[in-house]
Amino acid sequence: MRILIAMMKHETNTFSPIVADWQRFQDWSAYLGEDALKAYEGTGMPFGAYVELARAAGAEIITPVAAEAMPSGPVTEHAFNMMADAILEVVRDGVDAAMLDLHGAMVAEHTDDGEGTLLEKIRQIDPDLPIAVTLDLHCNLTDKIMDNCTALIGYKTYPHVDMYEVGKQIGEVLLDSMAGKVTPVMSWGNTQLLSQTLRQGTDNEPMATLIRMCEEAEQEPGVLAATAFGGFALADIRDAGNSVIVVTDGDKAKADEVRDRILARAWDLREDFIYEHTPLEDQVAKAKDMTEGPVLLLDHADNCGSGATQDVMTVIEEVLRQGLEDVAVGAVWDPAAVQEMQKAGVGSTITLKLGGKTDMPQIGEVGEPLTLTGTVKTLTNGEWIVRGPMYTGVKVFMGPTAVLETENMEIVIVSNHHEPWDTGVFTSVGIQPEYKRYLILKSRIHYRAGFAPIGKATLTLDGKGVTTSDNNLLRYEKVRRPIYPLDLINEA
């Protein structure tokens, strides 16, 4: 048995000015052929789970590509084809099954539905190929995705600490179907809800309720998998928003019933999926009164893990203005600043115009650097391995990295975008985050994977950036209408 295993992942923020070209995939993780297998076998990714299942089945494993880039603007057609063509070539050569580690919110220059386009092309080559797919909790599910695979599942955690488990679950469903043990039947639907990522943490309501319903449904006879997707609202495409997919063993009526039950509950909870803002200065003032640290300060509007530029200095400037002390920042993206610090050398005093290198025309903002004077404390190559519960075992490439130490703040400055979901963003450069009074994290929810165990309190700071939760700043043109909260809807 020959099994194709591949990863092709990107969460596209159509409001982001950052280009997702092939170099961006290479900067994060892009491996071809045997290098893909070596990079991801044994990791806590769906790809790792697929490999384990295929080896247990005695299958020949073909891994044409494992590529992922930090979220950003649309993927270039060239980059899309680099990944898709590698997969399609293997399908043309002939395989018995495909296990795909995808995202579900990829928008490319030539298609608003990257995953659906890939799956459709695979089906055109081999209409009967058994295909298993794992998707991110922030997937925007489409007909094209659903029509061109055998069995599909999404993560049940945000931060995504169950990637391996869901990969194994749906991979087993596929292998069982090939052995004639089950007959996967899928039912899906979406609701008129464009929920915000900041309200999708699965440890909290309202998402916790939907996840619990999925877990309970999977205990019912004949239900093989059930997923409630929060969707990714920052992808302005027709099908953006909340959806549900249910896989049963040959029972379409059962799949429909479970789907409708969960969708109805999602709609009932719609108001809870919308974030309420608080003035930035008020939140920083509240933080200043907190004496036990570390206090986690979330610069969520500038979260590169959802496509932000990661160089907006608004929150950092306000924290400095109010005089918070013993602060560490993870991280600011500014390759030019890193180069200046490399030239100056460790121990040197340097004045930098930090950040603010990127304009954000989609939200009407221009980059505004912040002039800071400090000491070059650390210089590294930015490479380390994740030891925490999310992306476990995966090597991180922050690119050339530096730490600028001012009187009351240590700022990690990176050359490649990286969301701080693991404490390694600090420990790799010699900072012990658990002993800091404040940690500014350019993150929304993923920070919980590495930092929740050490944080004594958490505050969201409403700064600027293209991952804003203020819908008034975003111009939607493609999403299906009417949709809540962009429109007032009395009934689903």
JSON list of N, CA and C in Angstrom, two decimals, residues 14 31 41 48 59 113 134 149-150 182 201 204 285 288 300 310 384 386 464 467 475 492:
[
{"chain": "A", "resi": 14, "resn": "THR", "atom": "N", "xyz": [-6.83, 38.47, 4.54]},
{"chain": "A", "resi": 14, "resn": "THR", "atom": "CA", "xyz": [-6.91, 39.25, 3.31]},
{"chain": "A", "resi": 14, "resn": "THR", "atom": "C", "xyz": [-6.75, 40.75, 3.55]},
{"chain": "A", "resi": 31, "resn": "TYR", "atom": "N", "xyz": [9.59, 21.84, 3.35]},
{"chain": "A", "resi": 31, "resn": "TYR", "atom": "CA", "xyz": [10.45, 20.69, 3.08]},
{"chain": "A", "resi": 31, "resn": "TYR", "atom": "C", "xyz": [9.86, 19.87, 1.95]},
{"chain": "A", "resi": 41, "resn": "GLU", "atom": "N", "xyz": [8.25, 13.59, 11.09]},
{"chain": "A", "resi": 41, "resn": "GLU", "atom": "CA", "xyz": [8.00, 12.31, 11.75]},
{"chain": "A", "resi": 41, "resn": "GLU", "atom": "C", "xyz": [8.35, 12.43, 13.23]},
{"chain": "A", "resi": 48, "resn": "GLY", "atom": "N", "xyz": [2.76, 13.95, 11.67]},
{"chain": "A", "resi": 48, "resn": "GLY", "atom": "CA", "xyz": [3.42, 12.94, 12.49]},
{"chain": "A", "resi": 48, "resn": "GLY", "atom": "C", "xyz": [2.50, 11.77, 12.79]},
{"chain": "A", "resi": 59, "resn": "ALA", "atom": "N", "xyz": [2.76, 0.39, 5.20]},
{"chain": "A", "resi": 59, "resn": "ALA", "atom": "CA", "xyz": [2.62, 1.06, 3.91]},
{"chain": "A", "resi": 59, "resn": "ALA", "atom": "C", "xyz": [3.93, 1.71, 3.47]},
{"chain": "A", "resi": 113, "resn": "ASP", "atom": "N", "xyz": [-10.25, 29.69, -2.33]},
{"chain": "A", "resi": 113, "resn": "ASP", "atom": "CA", "xyz": [-10.39, 28.42, -1.62]},
{"chain": "A", "resi": 113, "resn": "ASP", "atom": "C", "xyz": [-9.20, 27.53, -1.95]},
{"chain": "A", "resi": 134, "resn": "THR", "atom": "N", "xyz": [-7.12, 16.82, 7.79]},
{"chain": "A", "resi": 134, "resn": "THR", "atom": "CA", "xyz": [-7.24, 17.56, 9.05]},
{"chain": "A", "resi": 134, "resn": "THR", "atom": "C", "xyz": [-7.20, 19.04, 8.74]},
{"chain": "A", "resi": 149, "resn": "CYS", "atom": "N", "xyz": [-13.20, 15.03, -0.59]},
{"chain": "A", "resi": 149, "resn": "CYS", "atom": "CA", "xyz": [-12.44, 14.21, 0.35]},
{"chain": "A", "resi": 149, "resn": "CYS", "atom": "C", "xyz": [-13.35, 13.12, 0.92]},
{"chain": "A", "resi": 150, "resn": "THR", "atom": "N", "xyz": [-12.74, 12.17, 1.59]},
{"chain": "A", "resi": 150, "resn": "THR", "atom": "CA", "xyz": [-13.46, 11.01, 2.13]},
{"chain": "A", "resi": 150, "resn": "THR", "atom": "C", "xyz": [-13.89, 11.23, 3.56]},
{"chain": "A", "resi": 182, "resn": "VAL", "atom": "N", "xyz": [-15.82, 0.55, 8.01]},
{"chain": "A", "resi": 182, "resn": "VAL", "atom": "CA", "xyz": [-16.78, 1.65, 8.14]},
{"chain": "A", "resi": 182, "resn": "VAL", "atom": "C", "xyz": [-17.01, 2.27, 6.76]},
{"chain": "A", "resi": 201, "resn": "GLY", "atom": "N", "xyz": [-11.26, 30.87, 22.08]},
{"chain": "A", "resi": 201, "resn": "GLY", "atom": "CA", "xyz": [-10.47, 30.01, 22.96]},
{"chain": "A", "resi": 201, "resn": "GLY", "atom": "C", "xyz": [-11.33, 28.89, 23.52]},
{"chain": "A", "resi": 204, "resn": "ASN", "atom": "N", "xyz": [-12.69, 28.58, 27.20]},
{"chain": "A", "resi": 204, "resn": "ASN", "atom": "CA", "xyz": [-13.69, 29.55, 27.63]},
{"chain": "A", "resi": 204, "resn": "ASN", "atom": "C", "xyz": [-14.98, 29.39, 26.84]},
{"chain": "A", "resi": 285, "resn": "ALA", "atom": "N", "xyz": [-3.18, 50.92, 32.72]},
{"chain": "A", "resi": 285, "resn": "ALA", "atom": "CA", "xyz": [-3.26, 51.44, 34.08]},
{"chain": "A", "resi": 285, "resn": "ALA", "atom": "C", "xyz": [-3.66, 50.34, 35.05]},
{"chain": "A", "resi": 288, "resn": "LYS", "atom": "N", "xyz": [-0.70, 48.22, 35.76]},
{"chain": "A", "resi": 288, "resn": "LYS", "atom": "CA", "xyz": [0.29, 48.88, 36.62]},
{"chain": "A", "resi": 288, "resn": "LYS", "atom": "C", "xyz": [-0.02, 48.64, 38.10]},
{"chain": "A", "resi": 300, "resn": "HIS", "atom": "N", "xyz": [-3.03, 41.94, 20.92]},
{"chain": "A", "resi": 300, "resn": "HIS", "atom": "CA", "xyz": [-3.71, 41.00, 20.02]},
{"chain": "A", "resi": 300, "resn": "HIS", "atom": "C", "xyz": [-3.97, 41.55, 18.63]},
{"chain": "A", "resi": 310, "resn": "GLN", "atom": "N", "xyz": [3.38, 42.60, 13.02]},
{"chain": "A", "resi": 310, "resn": "GLN", "atom": "CA", "xyz": [4.20, 42.35, 14.21]},
{"chain": "A", "resi": 310, "resn": "GLN", "atom": "C", "xyz": [5.23, 43.46, 14.42]},
{"chain": "A", "resi": 384, "resn": "TRP", "atom": "N", "xyz": [15.40, 27.30, 17.48]},
{"chain": "A", "resi": 384, "resn": "TRP", "atom": "CA", "xyz": [15.17, 26.51, 18.69]},
{"chain": "A", "resi": 384, "resn": "TRP", "atom": "C", "xyz": [14.05, 25.51, 18.43]},
{"chain": "A", "resi": 386, "resn": "VAL", "atom": "N", "xyz": [10.55, 23.57, 19.75]},
{"chain": "A", "resi": 386, "resn": "VAL", "atom": "CA", "xyz": [9.41, 23.71, 20.66]},
{"chain": "A", "resi": 386, "resn": "VAL", "atom": "C", "xyz": [9.34, 22.50, 21.58]},
{"chain": "A", "resi": 464, "resn": "LYS", "atom": "N", "xyz": [-3.22, 48.75, 17.73]},
{"chain": "A", "resi": 464, "resn": "LYS", "atom": "CA", "xyz": [-3.51, 48.83, 16.31]},
{"chain": "A", "resi": 464, "resn": "LYS", "atom": "C", "xyz": [-2.94, 47.61, 15.59]},
{"chain": "A", "resi": 467, "resn": "THR", "atom": "N", "xyz": [-4.93, 42.55, 12.73]},
{"chain": "A", "resi": 467, "resn": "THR", "atom": "CA", "xyz": [-5.69, 41.49, 13.40]},
{"chain": "A", "resi": 467, "resn": "THR", "atom": "C", "xyz": [-6.62, 42.10, 14.44]},
{"chain": "A", "resi": 475, "resn": "ARG", "atom": "N", "xyz": [-13.15, 46.43, 5.87]},
{"chain": "A", "resi": 475, "resn": "ARG", "atom": "CA", "xyz": [-14.08, 46.59, 4.76]},
{"chain": "A", "resi": 475, "resn": "ARG", "atom": "C", "xyz": [-14.32, 45.23, 4.11]},
{"chain": "A", "resi": 492, "resn": "ALA", "atom": "N", "xyz": [-31.75, 32.75, 12.31]},
{"chain": "A", "resi": 492, "resn": "ALA", "atom": "CA", "xyz": [-30.72, 32.08, 11.52]},
{"chain": "A", "resi": 492, "resn": "ALA", "atom": "C", "xyz": [-31.32, 31.55, 10.24]}
]
